[in-house]
Amino acid sequence: MSVIIKTREQEFTDRGSRPLYRIMQDLQLSPQAYLAVRDGVLLTGDERIEDGDVVELISVVSGG
Amino acid sequence: MKCKKCDQKAVINLQHHNISFCKEHFLEWMRVQTERVIQKFHMFTKEERLLVAVSGGKDSLSLWDILWQLGYQADGLYLDLGINDFNNYSSDSAEFTRRFAEERGLQLTSMDIKAQYGESIPEMAARTKRGHTKPCSQCGLVKRYLLNKLALDGRYDAIVTAHNLDDEAAFLFANVTHWSLDYLGRQYPLLPATTGFARKAKPFCQIYERESAAYAILSGINYIYTECPYSDGSKQLRNKRYLNMMEDEQPGFKTQFYLGYLRALKAGAFPQQQESAAKLEEKRCAKCGQPTQSDGLCTFCRLVNK
Ligand code: SF4
Ligand SMILES: [Zn+2]
Ligand SMILES: [Zn+2]
């Protein structure tokens, strides 16, 4: 029973069955800094992430 | 969550505006917002020729796409910095930019800095005192200089850059924490042309970084996701992180911070603005003729001349 959350640098597993924003809160990832994609579709934070889902978090922050 | 306009399932929620959109309505909203900013600051018109600085990243390609969709005459300028030591950053971003322009039939000018001046940006910077670990200040100088030069040479009416709200807020934050009054007086979405300098506009100055990335992803723009290796650990990234923490607590914080500054500037809080422009006009570079603050060569000619 788990879901996979990937960022550019890291991969996390989570128990899932809860909204994306809760998972991001626990991982201390700012919703401002990422866009979430599941199966090629952009997700809002209230979307429930269910068992077997793979969510890619695309970093939107760039700069030097 | 549902789209505010059509009730379909939303793909993005903009907390600071308290709205959600489906793909189609988000893309439309982005074009409307950009056009609004262009009008609000009287940036340019559809009769004028624009030179867009493109890096192959999400912001510049999204902006170029929007300007094109809105019917502006926007050509692109890509500067190849020659940064390929760690991850092919420059050659990949050149390729993303080239393909983007080709797919849309847009006019793109590319300049390979190493081919033109004999050295890549990291190589130029390596000869300077502080630039051999991080070439960013030399890189910024070269980009600013060439963008301006190529805009003037090509008789463009304005230079357009894709600085977004997060870039502007982070720069402002740095300037406020250092109380850099000189910079504070000069940060504005539109800088009119002065002797030797083309007009400069930033139509994305009220667009969040997250929105410009979403625009690229939702409209199928392939952009370079890899970062320049030298941006790692930069102050700008750190400041963006701080501001995002504030934004998470208080949606709209970044907008308030930036727009508040623009109001203060308009109210005359930073009178340095005109003074520094006047100072610049006194001297000219002995080699390229650009207005400069120093005697002899301008900072660009001194850098490439060594
Ligand atoms: S991070 Fe530094 S070196 Fe890289 S493109 Fe930006 S300014 Fe240039
Ligand atoms: Zn809609
Ligand atoms: Zn010069």
CSV table of C-alpha atoms and ligand atoms in Angstrom, one decimal:
chain,number,residue,atom,x,y,z
A,1,MET,CA,0.0,0.0,0.0
A,2,SER,CA,2.0,3.0,-1.1
A,3,VAL,CA,2.4,5.8,-3.6
A,4,ILE,CA,5.6,7.3,-5.1
A,5,ILE,CA,6.3,11.0,-5.0
A,6,LYS,CA,9.3,12.1,-7.2
A,7,THR,CA,11.1,15.4,-7.4
A,8,ARG,CA,14.1,16.2,-9.6
A,9,GLU,CA,16.4,15.2,-6.8
A,10,GLN,CA,14.6,12.7,-4.7
A,11,GLU,CA,12.0,10.0,-4.5
A,12,PHE,CA,9.6,9.5,-1.5
A,13,THR,CA,7.1,6.8,-0.7
A,14,ASP,CA,3.9,7.6,1.1
A,15,ARG,CA,0.9,5.6,2.3
A,16,GLY,CA,-1.4,7.6,0.1
A,17,SER,CA,-5.2,7.6,0.4
A,18,ARG,CA,-5.2,11.3,1.2
A,19,PRO,CA,-5.0,14.7,-0.6
A,20,LEU,CA,-1.8,15.7,-2.3
A,21,TYR,CA,-1.4,18.9,-0.2
A,22,ARG,CA,-1.3,16.8,3.0
A,23,ILE,CA,1.5,14.6,1.6
A,24,MET,CA,3.4,17.7,0.5
A,25,GLN,CA,3.0,19.3,3.9
A,26,ASP,CA,4.5,16.2,5.6
A,27,LEU,CA,7.4,16.2,3.2
A,28,GLN,CA,7.8,19.9,3.8
A,29,LEU,CA,7.6,20.7,0.1
A,30,SER,CA,6.2,24.2,-0.6
A,31,PRO,CA,3.2,24.1,-3.0
A,32,GLN,CA,4.6,27.3,-4.4
A,33,ALA,CA,7.7,25.6,-5.6
A,34,TYR,CA,6.2,22.6,-7.5
A,35,LEU,CA,3.6,21.5,-10.0
A,36,ALA,CA,2.3,18.0,-9.6
A,37,VAL,CA,1.7,15.6,-12.5
A,38,ARG,CA,0.0,12.2,-12.4
A,39,ASP,CA,-0.3,10.2,-15.7
A,40,GLY,CA,0.5,13.3,-17.7
A,41,VAL,CA,-2.2,15.4,-16.1
A,42,LEU,CA,-1.6,18.4,-13.8
A,43,LEU,CA,-3.1,18.0,-10.3
A,44,THR,CA,-4.5,20.5,-7.9
A,45,GLY,CA,-3.6,20.1,-4.2
A,46,ASP,CA,-7.0,18.7,-3.2
A,47,GLU,CA,-6.7,15.6,-5.5
A,48,ARG,CA,-6.6,12.4,-3.6
A,49,ILE,CA,-3.5,10.3,-4.2
A,50,GLU,CA,-4.4,6.6,-4.2
A,51,ASP,CA,-2.5,3.3,-3.9
A,52,GLY,CA,-0.2,2.7,-6.8
A,53,ASP,CA,-0.1,6.3,-8.0
A,54,VAL,CA,3.1,7.9,-9.1
A,55,VAL,CA,3.2,11.6,-8.8
A,56,GLU,CA,5.9,13.7,-10.3
A,57,LEU,CA,6.6,17.1,-8.6
A,58,ILE,CA,8.1,19.5,-11.2
A,59,SER,CA,10.2,22.2,-9.7
A,60,VAL,CA,9.2,25.6,-10.9
A,61,VAL,CA,11.8,27.6,-9.1
A,62,SER,CA,14.8,28.6,-11.2
A,63,GLY,CA,17.5,31.2,-11.1
A,64,GLY,CA,21.1,32.1,-10.4
B,1,MET,CA,-11.9,21.6,-7.5
B,2,LYS,CA,-13.7,23.1,-10.5
B,3,CYS,CA,-12.8,25.6,-13.2
B,4,LYS,CA,-14.2,29.0,-12.3
B,5,LYS,CA,-15.3,29.6,-15.9
B,6,CYS,CA,-16.7,26.3,-17.2
B,7,ASP,CA,-17.2,24.0,-14.2
B,8,GLN,CA,-14.9,21.3,-15.6
B,9,LYS,CA,-12.3,19.7,-13.4
B,10,ALA,CA,-9.5,22.2,-12.6
B,11,VAL,CA,-5.9,21.5,-13.3
B,12,ILE,CA,-4.5,24.5,-11.4
B,13,ASN,CA,-5.5,26.5,-8.4
B,14,LEU,CA,-4.2,30.1,-7.9
B,15,GLN,CA,-4.5,30.6,-4.2
B,16,HIS,CA,-3.5,34.3,-4.3
B,17,HIS,CA,-6.3,35.0,-6.7
B,18,ASN,CA,-8.6,32.5,-5.1
B,19,ILE,CA,-9.4,30.9,-8.4
B,20,SER,CA,-9.0,27.5,-10.2
B,21,PHE,CA,-9.0,26.8,-13.9
B,22,CYS,CA,-9.2,24.0,-16.4
B,23,LYS,CA,-6.4,23.8,-18.9
B,24,GLU,CA,-8.1,25.9,-21.6
B,25,HIS,CA,-9.2,28.7,-19.3
B,26,PHE,CA,-5.9,28.9,-17.6
B,27,LEU,CA,-4.0,29.4,-20.9
B,28,GLU,CA,-6.5,32.1,-21.8
B,29,TRP,CA,-6.2,33.7,-18.4
B,30,MET,CA,-2.4,33.9,-18.8
B,31,ARG,CA,-2.7,35.6,-22.1
B,32,VAL,CA,-5.2,38.1,-20.7
B,33,GLN,CA,-3.0,38.8,-17.7
B,34,THR,CA,0.1,39.4,-19.8
B,35,GLU,CA,-1.8,41.7,-22.2
B,36,ARG,CA,-3.1,43.6,-19.1
B,37,VAL,CA,0.4,44.2,-17.8
B,38,ILE,CA,1.6,45.3,-21.3
B,39,GLN,CA,-1.2,47.9,-21.4
B,40,LYS,CA,-0.9,49.0,-17.8
B,41,PHE,CA,2.7,50.0,-18.1
B,42,HIS,CA,2.4,51.1,-21.8
B,43,MET,CA,5.2,48.7,-22.6
B,44,PHE,CA,4.8,48.4,-26.4
B,45,THR,CA,2.3,48.1,-29.3
B,46,LYS,CA,1.6,45.6,-32.0
B,47,GLU,CA,3.2,48.0,-34.5
B,48,GLU,CA,6.5,47.8,-32.8
B,49,ARG,CA,9.3,45.3,-33.3
B,50,LEU,CA,10.3,43.4,-30.1
B,51,LEU,CA,13.4,41.4,-29.3
B,52,VAL,CA,12.7,38.7,-26.7
B,53,ALA,CA,15.6,37.4,-24.7
B,54,VAL,CA,15.2,33.6,-24.7
B,55,SER,CA,17.1,31.1,-22.7
B,56,GLY,CA,15.2,27.9,-23.5
B,57,GLY,CA,13.7,27.9,-20.0
B,58,LYS,CA,10.0,27.9,-19.1
B,59,ASP,CA,9.7,31.6,-18.6
B,60,SER,CA,11.1,32.9,-21.8
B,61,LEU,CA,9.5,30.3,-24.0
B,62,SER,CA,6.1,30.8,-22.4
B,63,LEU,CA,6.4,34.6,-22.8
B,64,TRP,CA,7.5,34.3,-26.4
B,65,ASP,CA,4.6,32.0,-27.1
B,66,ILE,CA,2.1,34.3,-25.5
B,67,LEU,CA,3.4,37.4,-27.3
B,68,TRP,CA,3.1,35.5,-30.6
B,69,GLN,CA,-0.4,34.3,-29.8
B,70,LEU,CA,-1.4,37.9,-28.9
B,71,GLY,CA,-0.2,39.1,-32.3
B,72,TYR,CA,3.0,41.0,-31.3
B,73,GLN,CA,6.0,41.2,-33.6
B,74,ALA,CA,8.4,39.3,-31.4
B,75,ASP,CA,11.7,37.9,-32.6
B,76,GLY,CA,13.9,35.9,-30.3
B,77,LEU,CA,17.5,36.3,-29.2
B,78,TYR,CA,19.4,33.3,-27.8
B,79,LEU,CA,22.9,33.8,-26.4
B,80,ASP,CA,25.0,30.6,-26.2
B,81,LEU,CA,27.0,31.0,-23.0
B,82,GLY,CA,29.1,27.9,-23.6
B,83,ILE,CA,28.2,26.3,-20.2
B,84,ASN,CA,28.6,22.6,-21.0
B,85,ASP,CA,31.1,21.4,-18.4
B,86,PHE,CA,28.7,19.7,-16.1
B,87,ASN,CA,25.4,18.9,-17.9
B,88,ASN,CA,25.4,20.3,-21.5
B,89,TYR,CA,23.2,23.2,-20.2
B,90,SER,CA,24.0,25.5,-23.1
B,91,SER,CA,23.9,23.1,-26.0
B,92,ASP,CA,20.6,21.6,-24.7
B,93,SER,CA,18.9,24.9,-24.1
B,94,ALA,CA,20.0,26.1,-27.6
B,95,GLU,CA,18.3,23.1,-29.0
B,96,PHE,CA,15.1,23.6,-27.1
B,97,THR,CA,15.0,27.2,-28.3
B,98,ARG,CA,15.8,26.4,-31.9
B,99,ARG,CA,13.0,23.8,-32.0
B,100,PHE,CA,10.5,26.1,-30.4
B,101,ALA,CA,11.1,28.8,-32.9
B,102,GLU,CA,11.1,26.4,-35.8
B,103,GLU,CA,7.7,24.8,-34.9
B,104,ARG,CA,6.1,28.3,-34.8
B,105,GLY,CA,8.0,29.8,-37.7
B,106,LEU,CA,9.4,32.5,-35.5
B,107,GLN,CA,12.5,34.5,-36.2
B,108,LEU,CA,15.4,33.6,-33.9
B,109,THR,CA,18.9,35.1,-33.8
B,110,SER,CA,21.5,33.1,-32.0
B,111,MET,CA,24.9,34.2,-30.9
B,112,ASP,CA,27.6,31.8,-29.8
B,113,ILE,CA,29.7,33.9,-27.4
B,114,LYS,CA,32.7,31.6,-27.7
B,115,ALA,CA,32.7,31.7,-31.5
B,116,GLN,CA,32.3,35.5,-31.4
B,117,TYR,CA,34.7,36.5,-28.6
B,118,GLY,CA,37.0,33.5,-28.4
B,119,GLU,CA,36.0,32.4,-24.9
B,120,SER,CA,32.9,30.9,-23.2
B,121,ILE,CA,31.4,32.7,-20.2
B,122,PRO,CA,33.1,30.5,-17.6
B,123,GLU,CA,36.4,31.0,-19.4
B,124,MET,CA,36.1,34.8,-19.4
B,125,ALA,CA,35.1,34.8,-15.8
B,126,ALA,CA,38.0,32.5,-14.9
B,127,ARG,CA,40.4,35.4,-15.7
B,128,THR,CA,38.8,37.7,-13.2
B,129,LYS,CA,39.4,37.8,-9.5
B,130,ARG,CA,36.0,36.7,-8.2
B,131,GLY,CA,34.6,35.0,-11.3
B,132,HIS,CA,36.5,31.7,-11.4
B,133,THR,CA,34.3,29.9,-8.9
B,134,LYS,CA,31.0,31.5,-10.0
B,135,PRO,CA,30.7,33.3,-13.3
B,136,CYS,CA,27.3,34.8,-12.6
B,137,SER,CA,28.3,38.5,-12.4
B,138,GLN,CA,30.3,38.3,-15.6
B,139,CYS,CA,27.5,36.3,-17.2
B,140,GLY,CA,24.9,38.9,-16.3
B,141,LEU,CA,27.1,41.7,-17.6
B,142,VAL,CA,27.7,40.0,-20.9
B,143,LYS,CA,24.1,39.1,-21.4
B,144,ARG,CA,22.9,42.7,-20.6
B,145,TYR,CA,25.5,44.2,-22.9
B,146,LEU,CA,24.9,41.9,-25.9
B,147,LEU,CA,21.1,42.0,-25.6
B,148,ASN,CA,21.2,45.8,-25.7
B,149,LYS,CA,23.7,45.9,-28.5
B,150,LEU,CA,21.9,43.4,-30.7
B,151,ALA,CA,18.6,45.2,-30.1
B,152,LEU,CA,20.1,48.6,-31.1
B,153,ASP,CA,21.9,47.1,-34.1
B,154,GLY,CA,18.7,45.3,-35.2
B,155,ARG,CA,16.7,48.6,-34.8
B,156,TYR,CA,14.2,46.9,-32.4
B,157,ASP,CA,11.8,49.1,-30.6
B,158,ALA,CA,12.1,47.3,-27.3
B,159,ILE,CA,13.8,44.4,-25.5
B,160,VAL,CA,11.5,42.0,-23.7
B,161,THR,CA,12.7,39.8,-20.9
B,162,ALA,CA,10.8,37.1,-19.1
B,163,HIS,CA,11.5,38.1,-15.5
B,164,ASN,CA,8.5,36.8,-13.5
B,165,LEU,CA,7.0,38.0,-10.2
B,166,ASP,CA,9.2,35.7,-8.2
B,167,ASP,CA,12.4,37.0,-9.9
B,168,GLU,CA,11.3,40.6,-9.2
B,169,ALA,CA,10.3,39.9,-5.6
B,170,ALA,CA,13.6,38.1,-4.9
B,171,PHE,CA,15.6,40.9,-6.4
B,172,LEU,CA,13.6,43.4,-4.5
B,173,PHE,CA,14.0,41.4,-1.3
B,174,ALA,CA,17.8,41.3,-1.8
B,175,ASN,CA,17.9,45.1,-2.4
B,176,VAL,CA,15.7,45.8,0.6
B,177,THR,CA,17.8,43.6,3.0
B,178,HIS,CA,20.9,45.4,1.8
B,179,TRP,CA,19.2,48.8,1.5
B,180,SER,CA,20.7,49.2,-2.0
B,181,LEU,CA,19.0,52.5,-2.7
B,182,ASP,CA,20.5,52.8,-6.1
B,183,TYR,CA,19.0,49.5,-7.3
B,184,LEU,CA,15.8,50.2,-5.5
B,185,GLY,CA,15.2,53.3,-7.5
B,186,ARG,CA,15.7,51.5,-10.8
B,187,GLN,CA,13.7,48.3,-10.5
B,188,TYR,CA,10.7,48.9,-12.7
B,189,PRO,CA,8.7,46.8,-15.3
B,190,LEU,CA,9.4,49.3,-18.0
B,191,LEU,CA,12.6,51.2,-18.6
B,192,PRO,CA,12.3,53.8,-21.4
B,193,ALA,CA,15.1,54.1,-24.0
B,194,THR,CA,17.9,56.5,-23.1
B,195,THR,CA,21.1,57.4,-25.1
B,196,GLY,CA,22.8,54.1,-25.9
B,197,PHE,CA,20.2,51.9,-24.2
B,198,ALA,CA,17.1,50.3,-25.7
B,199,ARG,CA,13.7,50.3,-24.0
B,200,LYS,CA,13.3,47.3,-21.7
B,201,ALA,CA,10.0,45.6,-20.7
B,202,LYS,CA,9.0,42.8,-18.4
B,203,PRO,CA,5.5,41.7,-19.3
B,204,PHE,CA,5.6,38.7,-16.8
B,205,CYS,CA,6.4,40.9,-13.8
B,206,GLN,CA,3.0,40.0,-12.2
B,207,ILE,CA,3.0,36.3,-13.2
B,208,TYR,CA,4.1,33.8,-10.6
B,209,GLU,CA,6.9,31.5,-11.5
B,210,ARG,CA,4.6,28.6,-10.9
B,211,GLU,CA,2.1,30.0,-13.4
B,212,SER,CA,4.6,30.4,-16.2
B,213,ALA,CA,5.8,26.8,-15.6
B,214,ALA,CA,2.2,25.7,-15.8
B,215,TYR,CA,1.7,27.6,-19.0
B,216,ALA,CA,4.7,25.8,-20.6
B,217,ILE,CA,3.6,22.4,-19.4
B,218,LEU,CA,-0.1,22.8,-20.4
B,219,SER,CA,0.7,24.2,-23.8
B,220,GLY,CA,3.1,21.4,-24.5
B,221,ILE,CA,6.2,23.6,-24.7
B,222,ASN,CA,9.4,21.6,-24.4
B,223,TYR,CA,11.8,23.7,-22.2
B,224,ILE,CA,15.1,23.0,-20.5
B,225,TYR,CA,14.3,21.6,-17.1
B,226,THR,CA,18.0,21.3,-16.1
B,227,GLU,CA,19.3,24.3,-14.3
B,228,CYS,CA,22.5,26.1,-15.1
B,229,PRO,CA,25.1,24.4,-12.8
B,230,TYR,CA,26.2,27.7,-11.4
B,231,SER,CA,22.8,28.6,-10.0
B,232,ASP,CA,23.2,25.9,-7.4
B,233,GLY,CA,23.2,27.5,-3.9
B,234,SER,CA,22.6,31.0,-5.3
B,235,LYS,CA,21.3,33.8,-3.1
B,236,GLN,CA,18.4,34.3,-5.5
B,237,LEU,CA,17.2,30.7,-5.0
B,238,ARG,CA,17.5,31.2,-1.2
B,239,ASN,CA,15.5,34.4,-1.3
B,240,LYS,CA,12.9,32.8,-3.5
B,241,ARG,CA,12.6,30.0,-0.9
B,242,TYR,CA,12.1,32.6,1.9
B,243,LEU,CA,9.4,34.4,-0.1
B,244,ASN,CA,7.6,31.2,-0.9
B,245,MET,CA,7.5,30.4,2.9
B,246,MET,CA,5.8,33.7,3.4
B,247,GLU,CA,3.5,33.1,0.4
B,248,ASP,CA,2.5,29.6,1.9
B,249,GLU,CA,1.5,31.3,5.1
B,250,GLN,CA,-0.1,34.3,3.4
B,251,PRO,CA,-1.3,33.8,-0.2
B,252,GLY,CA,-0.6,37.0,-2.2
B,253,PHE,CA,2.3,38.0,-0.1
B,254,LYS,CA,4.8,38.2,-3.1
B,255,THR,CA,2.4,40.3,-5.1
B,256,GLN,CA,1.8,42.7,-2.2
B,257,PHE,CA,5.5,43.0,-1.6
B,258,TYR,CA,6.2,43.8,-5.2
B,259,LEU,CA,3.2,46.0,-6.0
B,260,GLY,CA,3.7,47.9,-2.8
B,261,TYR,CA,7.3,48.7,-3.9
B,262,LEU,CA,6.0,50.0,-7.3
B,263,ARG,CA,3.6,52.3,-5.5
B,264,ALA,CA,6.3,53.6,-3.2
B,265,LEU,CA,8.5,54.2,-6.2
B,266,LYS,CA,5.8,56.1,-8.0
B,267,ALA,CA,5.2,58.2,-4.8
B,268,GLY,CA,8.9,59.3,-5.1
B,269,ALA,CA,10.3,57.2,-2.3
B,270,PHE,CA,13.6,56.6,-4.2
B,271,PRO,CA,14.7,59.8,-6.0
B,272,GLN,CA,18.0,58.3,-7.1
B,273,GLN,CA,16.5,57.0,-10.3
B,274,GLN,CA,17.1,60.0,-12.6
B,275,GLU,CA,20.4,60.9,-11.1
B,276,SER,CA,22.2,57.7,-12.0
B,277,ALA,CA,21.0,57.8,-15.6
B,278,ALA,CA,22.4,61.3,-15.9
B,279,LYS,CA,25.8,60.2,-14.5
B,280,LEU,CA,26.0,57.5,-17.1
B,281,GLU,CA,25.6,59.7,-20.1
B,282,GLU,CA,28.7,61.7,-19.4
B,283,LYS,CA,31.3,59.2,-20.7
B,284,ARG,CA,31.6,56.9,-23.7
B,285,CYS,CA,33.6,53.6,-24.1
B,286,ALA,CA,36.7,54.2,-26.2
B,287,LYS,CA,36.2,51.0,-28.1
B,288,CYS,CA,32.4,50.4,-28.5
B,289,GLY,CA,31.0,53.9,-27.8
B,290,GLN,CA,28.5,52.7,-25.1
B,291,PRO,CA,27.8,55.2,-22.3
B,292,THR,CA,29.9,54.1,-19.3
B,293,GLN,CA,30.7,55.2,-15.8
B,294,SER,CA,34.4,54.6,-16.1
B,295,ASP,CA,37.1,56.2,-18.1
B,296,GLY,CA,38.5,54.3,-21.1
B,297,LEU,CA,36.7,51.1,-21.8
B,298,CYS,CA,33.3,50.0,-20.6
B,299,THR,CA,33.0,47.0,-18.3
B,300,PHE,CA,32.1,44.7,-21.2
B,301,CYS,CA,35.1,45.7,-23.4
B,302,ARG,CA,37.4,45.4,-20.4
B,303,LEU,CA,36.2,41.9,-19.7
B,304,VAL,CA,36.4,40.5,-23.3
B,305,ASN,CA,39.6,42.5,-24.1
B,306,LYS,CA,41.9,40.9,-21.5
C,1,SF4,S1,23.4,30.8,-13.1
C,1,SF4,FE1,25.0,32.3,-13.4
C,1,SF4,S2,26.3,31.5,-15.0
C,1,SF4,FE2,24.3,30.4,-15.0
C,1,SF4,S3,23.1,31.5,-16.6
C,1,SF4,FE3,22.6,32.3,-14.6
C,1,SF4,S4,24.0,34.1,-14.3
C,1,SF4,FE4,24.8,32.8,-16.0
C,2,ZN,ZN,-12.6,26.0,-17.8
C,3,ZN,ZN,32.8,49.1,-24.7
